[in-house]
Coordinates of C-alpha atoms in Angstrom, one line a residue:
Chain T
M2 CA 225.6 68.3 119.2
P3 CA 226.6 68.9 122.8
D4 CA 228.6 66.1 124.5
P5 CA 226.0 64.0 126.4
L6 CA 228.6 63.3 129.1
A7 CA 229.3 67.0 129.8
P8 CA 226.6 67.6 132.5
L9 CA 227.7 64.4 134.4
L10 CA 231.4 65.3 134.3
E11 CA 230.7 68.9 135.2
G12 CA 228.8 67.6 138.2
Y13 CA 231.6 65.3 139.2
A14 CA 234.0 68.3 139.2
E15 CA 231.7 69.8 141.9
D16 CA 231.2 66.5 143.8
R17 CA 227.7 66.1 142.6
L18 CA 226.1 63.1 141.0
R19 CA 223.2 64.1 138.8
L20 CA 221.3 61.8 136.5
P21 CA 219.6 62.6 133.1
F22 CA 215.8 62.0 133.6
C23 CA 213.7 61.7 130.4
E24 CA 211.1 64.5 130.3
K25 CA 208.7 62.2 128.4
C26 CA 208.8 58.8 130.0
G27 CA 210.3 60.0 133.3
K28 CA 213.0 57.4 133.5
P29 CA 216.7 58.2 134.4
H30 CA 219.6 56.5 132.6
L31 CA 223.3 55.9 132.7
Y32 CA 225.7 56.1 130.9
P33 CA 224.5 59.4 129.5
R34 CA 223.2 59.4 125.9
A35 CA 221.9 62.2 123.7
R36 CA 218.5 60.4 123.7
C37 CA 216.6 58.5 126.4
P38 CA 217.5 54.8 125.8
H39 CA 214.1 53.8 127.1
C40 CA 211.9 55.9 124.7
G41 CA 214.1 57.8 122.3
N42 CA 213.1 61.2 123.5
A43 CA 215.8 63.9 123.3
S44 CA 214.6 66.1 126.1
L45 CA 216.4 65.3 129.3
A46 CA 216.5 67.0 132.7
W47 CA 219.4 66.6 135.0
R48 CA 218.5 66.0 138.6
E49 CA 220.5 65.2 141.7
A50 CA 220.8 61.5 142.6
S51 CA 219.9 60.4 146.2
G52 CA 223.4 59.0 146.6
R53 CA 222.0 55.7 147.8
G54 CA 222.6 52.5 146.0
S55 CA 223.3 48.8 146.3
L56 CA 226.3 46.6 145.4
A57 CA 225.7 44.7 142.1
S58 CA 229.2 43.2 141.8
W59 CA 232.9 43.9 142.6
S60 CA 236.4 42.9 142.0
V61 CA 239.5 43.5 144.1
V62 CA 242.3 44.5 141.7
H63 CA 245.7 43.2 142.7
R64 CA 247.6 44.0 139.6
A65 CA 247.7 47.6 138.4
P66 CA 246.7 48.2 134.8
S67 CA 249.4 50.9 134.5
P68 CA 252.0 52.5 136.8
D69 CA 249.6 55.2 137.7
F70 CA 247.6 52.7 139.8
A71 CA 250.6 50.8 141.3
A72 CA 250.6 52.6 144.6
E73 CA 246.8 51.9 145.1
V74 CA 246.6 48.1 144.8
P75 CA 244.6 46.4 146.0
Y76 CA 241.5 48.4 145.4
T77 CA 237.9 47.5 144.8
V78 CA 236.3 48.2 141.5
A79 CA 232.5 47.8 141.7
L80 CA 229.2 48.1 140.0
V81 CA 226.6 49.9 142.0
R82 CA 222.9 50.0 141.2
L83 CA 221.6 53.4 142.1
E84 CA 218.3 53.8 144.0
E85 CA 216.9 55.5 140.9
G86 CA 217.6 52.5 138.8
P87 CA 220.7 53.0 136.6
Q88 CA 224.0 51.2 137.3
L89 CA 227.5 52.6 137.1
M90 CA 231.1 51.5 137.6
T91 CA 232.7 52.9 140.7
R92 CA 234.9 51.9 143.6
V93 CA 233.8 50.7 147.0
V94 CA 235.9 52.2 149.8
D95 CA 236.3 51.6 153.5
A96 CA 235.0 48.1 153.3
P97 CA 237.1 44.9 153.6
E98 CA 236.5 42.3 150.9
E99 CA 234.9 39.9 153.4
A100 CA 232.2 42.5 154.2
L101 CA 231.0 42.7 150.6
R102 CA 227.8 41.0 149.4
L103 CA 225.3 41.5 146.7
G104 CA 222.8 44.2 147.6
L105 CA 225.0 45.7 150.3
P106 CA 223.6 49.2 150.9
L107 CA 226.0 51.9 149.9
T108 CA 226.2 55.7 150.1
L109 CA 227.9 58.2 147.8
R110 CA 231.2 59.9 148.3
F111 CA 233.7 61.6 146.0
A112 CA 237.4 60.8 145.7
T113 CA 240.3 61.8 143.5
M114 CA 241.4 59.0 141.2
P115 CA 245.1 58.4 140.4
G116 CA 244.7 60.2 137.1
G117 CA 243.5 63.3 138.9
E118 CA 239.8 62.8 138.0
R119 CA 237.2 63.6 140.7
R120 CA 234.8 60.6 140.7
P121 CA 231.9 59.2 142.7
V122 CA 232.8 56.2 144.9
F123 CA 230.7 54.4 147.5
A124 CA 231.1 53.2 151.1
P125 CA 228.8 51.0 153.1
E126 CA 226.0 52.8 154.8
G127 CA 226.9 54.1 158.2
V128 CA 230.6 54.2 157.6
S129 CA 231.8 57.7 158.1
A130 CA 234.4 59.2 155.8
Chain K
M26 CA 217.0 29.5 103.3
S27 CA 219.7 27.4 101.6
G28 CA 222.4 30.1 101.0
L29 CA 224.5 29.3 104.0
R30 CA 224.6 25.5 103.2
D31 CA 225.8 26.3 99.7
A32 CA 229.2 27.3 101.3
A33 CA 231.9 24.9 102.5
I34 CA 235.0 25.3 104.6
V35 CA 237.6 23.6 102.5
G36 CA 240.9 24.7 103.9
I37 CA 242.3 25.5 107.4
G38 CA 245.7 26.7 108.5
E39 CA 247.6 27.8 111.6
S40 CA 250.9 29.6 111.9
R41 CA 253.2 28.6 114.7
L42 CA 251.5 29.7 117.9
G43 CA 252.9 31.0 121.2
R44 CA 256.2 32.8 121.1
V45 CA 257.3 33.1 117.5
P46 CA 260.2 35.6 117.4
G47 CA 261.0 37.8 114.4
M48 CA 257.6 37.6 112.7
T49 CA 255.4 40.5 111.7
A50 CA 251.6 40.3 111.6
L51 CA 251.9 39.8 107.8
D52 CA 254.6 37.1 108.2
L53 CA 252.3 35.2 110.6
Q54 CA 249.2 35.7 108.4
R55 CA 251.2 34.5 105.3
E56 CA 252.2 31.3 107.2
A57 CA 248.6 30.6 108.1
A58 CA 247.1 31.5 104.7
E59 CA 249.7 29.3 102.8
A60 CA 248.9 26.5 105.2
A61 CA 245.2 26.8 104.6
L62 CA 245.6 27.0 100.8
A63 CA 247.8 24.0 100.8
D64 CA 245.3 22.2 102.9
A65 CA 242.6 22.9 100.4
G66 CA 244.8 22.3 97.3
L67 CA 244.4 25.9 96.2
S68 CA 246.7 28.8 95.6
F69 CA 246.5 32.6 96.0
A70 CA 245.5 32.7 92.4
D71 CA 242.2 31.0 93.3
V72 CA 241.3 33.6 95.9
D73 CA 238.9 36.3 94.8
G74 CA 237.6 37.3 98.3
L75 CA 239.5 38.4 101.4
L76 CA 238.3 39.0 105.0
T77 CA 240.6 40.0 107.8
T78 CA 240.5 41.8 111.1
P79 CA 242.3 44.8 112.7
V80 CA 245.5 44.1 114.7
R81 CA 247.0 45.8 117.7
T82 CA 250.6 45.4 116.7
E83 CA 250.7 47.6 113.5
S84 CA 249.4 51.1 112.7
W85 CA 247.3 50.0 109.7
A86 CA 244.6 52.4 108.5
M87 CA 243.3 49.6 106.2
P88 CA 244.1 46.1 107.4
C89 CA 242.4 44.3 104.5
G90 CA 244.4 46.4 102.0
M91 CA 247.6 45.7 103.8
V92 CA 247.0 42.0 103.8
A93 CA 245.8 42.0 100.1
Q94 CA 248.9 43.9 99.1
E95 CA 251.2 41.5 101.0
F96 CA 249.6 38.5 99.3
G97 CA 249.5 40.2 95.8
L98 CA 245.7 39.8 95.8
H99 CA 243.2 42.0 93.9
P100 CA 240.0 40.5 95.2
R101 CA 236.6 41.5 94.0
Y102 CA 235.3 41.0 97.5
I103 CA 237.4 42.5 100.4
A104 CA 236.7 43.8 103.9
T105 CA 238.1 44.3 107.4
L106 CA 235.7 42.7 109.8
D107 CA 235.6 43.6 113.5
V108 CA 233.1 42.2 115.8
A109 CA 235.9 41.8 118.4
G110 CA 236.4 38.3 119.7
A111 CA 233.4 37.1 117.6
S112 CA 235.3 37.9 114.4
G113 CA 236.5 34.4 113.7
C114 CA 233.0 32.9 113.6
S115 CA 231.6 36.0 111.9
M116 CA 234.1 35.9 109.1
V117 CA 232.8 32.4 108.0
A118 CA 229.2 33.7 108.0
H119 CA 230.2 36.8 106.0
A120 CA 232.3 34.7 103.6
A121 CA 229.2 32.5 103.0
A122 CA 227.1 35.6 102.4
A123 CA 229.6 36.9 99.9
L124 CA 229.4 33.6 98.0
A125 CA 225.6 33.5 98.1
T126 CA 225.3 37.0 96.7
G127 CA 227.8 36.3 93.9
Q128 CA 230.5 38.6 95.1
A129 CA 233.2 36.0 95.4
S130 CA 233.8 32.3 94.6
T131 CA 236.6 31.6 97.1
V132 CA 237.1 33.7 100.2
L133 CA 240.3 33.7 102.3
C134 CA 239.6 34.6 106.0
V135 CA 242.8 35.3 107.8
A136 CA 243.8 37.1 111.0
G137 CA 246.8 37.2 113.4
Q138 CA 249.4 39.2 115.1
P139 CA 252.7 38.9 117.1
G140 CA 250.9 40.0 120.3
L141 CA 253.5 38.4 122.7
S142 CA 256.7 39.3 120.9
H143 CA 255.6 42.8 119.9
H144 CA 254.2 43.8 123.3
G145 CA 255.2 41.3 126.0
R146 CA 252.4 40.3 128.4
D147 CA 252.8 43.4 130.7
S148 CA 252.6 45.8 127.8
M149 CA 249.7 44.0 126.2
V150 CA 247.8 44.1 129.6
K151 CA 248.4 47.9 129.7
T152 CA 247.5 48.4 126.0
L153 CA 244.3 46.5 126.4
A154 CA 243.4 48.4 129.6
G155 CA 243.5 51.6 127.6
A156 CA 242.0 50.2 124.4
G157 CA 238.5 51.5 125.1
W158 CA 236.9 48.3 126.5
A159 CA 236.4 50.3 129.7
H160 CA 234.6 53.6 129.2
P161 CA 237.4 56.2 129.0
D162 CA 235.7 58.7 131.3
L163 CA 233.3 56.6 133.4
E164 CA 235.3 53.4 133.9
A165 CA 239.0 53.7 133.1
P166 CA 239.7 56.3 135.9
Y167 CA 238.8 53.7 138.5
G168 CA 241.6 51.4 137.3
P169 CA 239.9 48.2 135.9
L170 CA 242.0 45.7 133.9
V171 CA 240.2 44.0 131.1
P172 CA 240.1 40.9 133.3
T173 CA 238.4 43.1 136.0
L174 CA 235.5 43.7 133.6
Y175 CA 235.0 39.9 133.3
A176 CA 235.7 39.4 137.0
L177 CA 232.6 41.5 137.7
V178 CA 230.6 38.9 135.8
A179 CA 232.4 36.1 137.6
Q180 CA 231.8 37.6 141.0
R181 CA 228.1 38.1 140.4
H182 CA 227.7 34.6 139.0
M183 CA 229.4 33.1 142.1
R184 CA 227.2 35.2 144.5
E185 CA 224.0 34.7 142.6
Y186 CA 224.3 31.0 141.8
G187 CA 226.9 29.6 144.2
T188 CA 229.5 29.0 141.5
T189 CA 232.8 28.3 143.1
A190 CA 236.5 29.2 142.4
E191 CA 237.1 25.4 141.9
Q192 CA 234.4 25.3 139.2
L193 CA 236.0 28.2 137.4
A194 CA 239.3 26.4 137.7
E195 CA 237.8 23.3 136.1
V196 CA 237.5 25.2 132.9
A197 CA 241.2 26.1 132.9
V198 CA 242.2 22.5 133.8
A199 CA 240.1 21.2 130.9
M200 CA 241.6 23.6 128.4
R201 CA 245.1 22.6 129.5
G202 CA 244.2 18.9 129.2
W203 CA 243.2 19.5 125.6
A204 CA 246.3 21.7 124.9
A205 CA 248.6 18.9 126.1
M206 CA 247.4 17.0 123.0
N207 CA 247.8 19.9 120.7
P208 CA 251.4 20.2 119.4
N209 CA 250.9 23.8 118.4
A210 CA 249.6 24.9 121.8
Q211 CA 251.5 27.5 123.8
K212 CA 251.0 25.9 127.3
R213 CA 251.0 22.2 127.4
E214 CA 252.2 21.2 130.9
P215 CA 249.3 19.8 133.0
I216 CA 247.7 21.9 135.7
S217 CA 245.4 21.0 138.6
I218 CA 242.5 22.8 140.2
A219 CA 244.9 23.5 143.1
D220 CA 247.4 25.1 140.7
V221 CA 244.8 27.5 139.3
L222 CA 243.7 28.5 142.8
A223 CA 247.3 28.9 143.9
S224 CA 248.2 31.1 140.9
P225 CA 248.4 34.8 141.6
M226 CA 245.1 36.6 142.1
V227 CA 244.9 39.2 139.3
T228 CA 241.4 40.7 140.0
S229 CA 239.2 38.7 142.3
P230 CA 237.8 36.2 141.7
L231 CA 240.1 35.6 138.7
H232 CA 243.6 34.2 139.1
V233 CA 246.3 34.3 136.4
L234 CA 245.3 30.9 135.2
D235 CA 241.7 32.0 134.8
C236 CA 242.8 34.4 132.1
A237 CA 243.7 34.0 128.5
L238 CA 247.3 33.9 127.2
V239 CA 249.0 36.6 125.2
S240 CA 250.4 35.0 122.0
D241 CA 252.0 35.4 118.6
G242 CA 250.1 33.6 115.9
A243 CA 247.7 33.6 112.9
V244 CA 245.0 31.5 111.5
A245 CA 243.2 31.1 108.2
V246 CA 240.1 29.5 106.7
I247 CA 239.1 29.1 103.1
V248 CA 235.4 29.2 102.2
T249 CA 234.2 28.3 98.8
G250 CA 231.0 27.0 97.1
K251 CA 229.8 23.5 97.8
D252 CA 229.9 22.7 94.0
R253 CA 233.6 23.6 93.8
A254 CA 234.4 22.0 97.2
R255 CA 233.7 18.5 95.9
D256 CA 236.7 18.7 93.6
L257 CA 239.1 19.8 96.4
K258 CA 241.4 17.8 98.7
Q259 CA 239.4 17.8 101.9
R260 CA 236.0 16.6 103.0
P261 CA 234.0 19.8 102.9
I262 CA 232.6 21.1 106.2
T263 CA 229.3 23.0 105.9
P264 CA 228.0 26.0 107.9
L265 CA 224.5 25.0 108.8
G266 CA 223.5 27.9 111.0
A267 CA 224.9 31.3 112.0
G268 CA 223.7 34.0 114.3
H269 CA 224.9 37.1 116.0
G270 CA 223.8 38.7 119.3
F271 CA 224.5 42.0 121.0
S272 CA 223.6 43.4 124.4
H273 CA 225.9 46.1 125.5
G274 CA 229.1 48.1 124.8
Y275 CA 230.2 48.8 128.4
I276 CA 229.8 46.3 131.2
G277 CA 229.3 49.1 133.8
E278 CA 225.7 49.9 132.7
Y279 CA 224.7 46.3 131.9
Q280 CA 222.5 45.1 134.7
A281 CA 221.8 41.5 133.6
L282 CA 225.5 40.7 134.2
T283 CA 225.2 36.9 134.1
S284 CA 222.9 36.6 131.1
T285 CA 224.4 37.3 127.7
A286 CA 223.4 37.8 124.1
S287 CA 225.2 34.5 123.3
A288 CA 221.6 33.2 123.9
D289 CA 220.4 35.2 120.9
A290 CA 223.3 34.2 118.7
G291 CA 223.0 30.5 119.6
R292 CA 219.2 30.5 119.2
A293 CA 219.5 31.9 115.7
A294 CA 222.3 29.5 114.7
F295 CA 220.5 26.4 116.1
A296 CA 217.2 27.4 114.5
Q297 CA 218.8 27.9 111.1
A298 CA 220.6 24.6 111.4
G299 CA 217.4 22.9 112.6
V300 CA 219.3 21.3 115.5
T301 CA 219.4 21.7 119.3
P302 CA 222.3 21.8 121.8
G303 CA 221.6 18.1 122.5
D304 CA 222.6 17.2 118.9
I305 CA 226.1 18.7 119.3
Q306 CA 229.0 16.4 119.8
V307 CA 231.7 19.0 120.2
A308 CA 231.5 22.7 121.2
Q309 CA 234.3 25.1 120.6
L310 CA 233.4 27.9 123.0
Y311 CA 235.3 31.2 123.3
D312 CA 237.3 31.1 126.5
C313 CA 238.9 34.4 127.1
F314 CA 238.3 33.8 130.9
T315 CA 237.1 30.7 132.7
I316 CA 233.8 32.4 133.5
T317 CA 233.1 33.0 129.8
V318 CA 232.8 29.3 129.1
I319 CA 230.5 28.8 132.1
V320 CA 228.1 31.6 131.0
E321 CA 228.2 30.4 127.4
L322 CA 227.3 26.8 128.3
E323 CA 224.2 28.2 130.1
D324 CA 223.2 30.8 127.5
L325 CA 223.7 28.5 124.5
G326 CA 221.4 26.0 126.2
F327 CA 223.8 23.2 127.2
C328 CA 222.6 23.6 130.8
A329 CA 220.2 25.8 132.7
K330 CA 221.1 29.3 133.9
G331 CA 223.1 29.1 137.0
E332 CA 224.2 25.5 136.5
G333 CA 227.3 26.1 134.4
G334 CA 229.6 25.7 137.4
A335 CA 228.2 22.3 138.3
F336 CA 228.1 21.3 134.6
V337 CA 231.9 21.6 134.2
Q338 CA 232.7 19.7 137.3
G339 CA 234.5 16.3 137.2
G340 CA 236.3 17.0 134.0
R341 CA 233.0 17.0 132.0
I342 CA 234.3 19.4 129.3
G343 CA 237.8 18.1 129.2
P344 CA 239.4 15.1 127.5
G345 CA 237.1 12.1 127.9
G346 CA 234.3 14.2 129.2
A347 CA 230.6 14.1 128.2
L348 CA 230.7 17.3 126.3
P349 CA 234.2 18.0 124.8
V350 CA 234.6 21.8 124.8
T351 CA 237.3 23.8 123.0
T352 CA 239.4 20.8 122.1
H353 CA 242.5 22.6 120.9
G354 CA 243.0 24.1 124.4
G355 CA 241.5 27.5 123.5
L356 CA 242.6 31.0 124.5
L357 CA 243.5 29.8 128.0
S358 CA 246.1 27.3 126.9
A359 CA 246.6 27.0 123.1
G360 CA 247.0 30.7 122.5
H361 CA 245.3 34.1 122.0
P362 CA 246.8 36.3 119.3
G363 CA 244.1 39.1 119.4
L364 CA 241.1 39.0 117.2
A365 CA 242.5 35.9 115.5
G366 CA 242.0 34.0 118.8
G367 CA 238.4 32.9 118.2
M368 CA 239.2 31.7 114.7
F369 CA 241.3 28.9 116.1
H370 CA 238.0 27.5 117.5
V371 CA 236.6 27.4 113.9
V372 CA 239.7 25.6 112.7
E373 CA 239.5 23.1 115.5
A374 CA 235.8 22.4 114.8
V375 CA 236.7 21.7 111.2
R376 CA 239.4 19.3 112.3
Q377 CA 237.1 17.5 114.6
L378 CA 234.4 17.1 111.9
R379 CA 236.9 15.9 109.4
G380 CA 238.1 13.3 111.9
D381 CA 241.6 14.8 111.7
A382 CA 242.1 15.9 115.4
G383 CA 244.6 13.1 116.2
S384 CA 244.8 12.2 119.9
R385 CA 242.1 14.7 120.8
Q386 CA 239.6 13.4 118.2
V387 CA 236.0 13.3 119.6
D388 CA 234.4 10.0 118.5
G389 CA 231.4 10.5 116.2
A390 CA 231.8 14.2 115.8
E391 CA 229.2 15.1 113.1
L392 CA 227.9 18.4 114.4
A393 CA 229.9 21.2 116.1
L394 CA 229.0 24.4 117.7
V395 CA 231.5 27.2 117.5
H396 CA 230.9 30.3 119.6
G397 CA 232.8 33.6 119.6
N398 CA 232.5 36.3 122.2
G399 CA 233.6 39.9 121.8
G400 CA 234.0 43.0 124.0
I401 CA 233.0 42.6 127.6
I402 CA 230.8 39.6 126.9
G403 CA 228.4 41.9 124.9
L404 CA 228.9 40.8 121.3
H405 CA 228.5 37.2 120.1
C406 CA 228.5 35.0 117.0
S407 CA 227.5 31.3 116.9
L408 CA 228.1 28.8 114.1
V409 CA 226.8 25.3 113.7
L410 CA 229.1 23.3 111.4
G411 CA 228.4 19.9 110.1
R412 CA 229.9 17.1 107.9
L413 CA 227.1 17.4 105.3

């Protein structure tokens, strides 16, 4: 069985956020699974996400979970609901905590995490990188 | 279905809890198991069933085998059970099932570890952050603590329902109020709402005092058949209802953030017991974080969704409150030795129902709800216990 995460992680390495859409029921999902969690179908097509989403929750981390993150605190870990429907964990960048609210419109960027991973992060719409 | 009611909790035991230097997981579990057997008037020779949980302080491939070996047991029913923080409640349900299916006559449920002495708080925080609660590829790279994963629930609850930091702090203050009356509790000095709000912010909106302790300790419960229980030392306490619930493994993909499968677990347990939340005199709710208790109160049906914050205000779940909750002081103040943590809630419920809770005794405690929560608020077990 191929790793269901592989297409997503390969996309991340190229600064692309692609979602697995079910070829039967048409719905996308995250986190990636071998079968569509909505209908159980195993045939999935990976398509580019719009990169638009809204803020579903967040937490500003003040205490690093390990020394790797110590230089970065405080940082904002967030849950973002993508325009296509699925939700993922990410970070919100370039936004003070006071500006955060549920439903805040966000757009996709990519950033390198302290462990070296290239990962999607989000910034408020209209804030340029 | 009468199988569950044919079981009885006849023995309870705790090891010393908090910082207990020089003790291995097996030392602590022996202390708890011997206390529970003595409480029941039984010995290891009477035990033919064993349930335990994994620990994070030893490299055991087979925890139940390690524990059985230590105690010199050769049980005909034996298993390592892991439904994370719900394991304490779940062990009682599984023990009753083993009795009902003739696989054992007396089951020892035991768990515990020297989490504080082995790791220290910083090391435990780091260990838990890398323990797989956050998805290793899709969450951990962003740097969440385990408390961050619960903070995401708390933040959403506050923004969606207007729950305040003061209301979260009420839960911590209530737990400390109970712990002050528990001689075995790790933290007993009183705290105020202001103290919680002034404690260092770990991961907003959760302060240090919104988070569970890291502890050394172990806990044990003896479950046997009702017929046998009548001849033992203690008033038997009966499991009247039990239920589990599961919604998600990783919080990142869970969109209904503030509604949990504790509703499913509670509904099943209440239905089997034939009672409702209004019939419960004392509720031992899993309290890994202050937000956990607020969400459980709502999902278990003690108040409406979104009203948990208002519900806990004014000391309502603390000593002297209308609904006494987690009367030993819980994971927030009594102690949290890993998967054993939620089993202390079971032990406290038994104490309350026996009328043995000393200065923290709840008057007229005849029915208790015990609730365990595991993972990132995704896995649940509820028990209704009674004096029948």
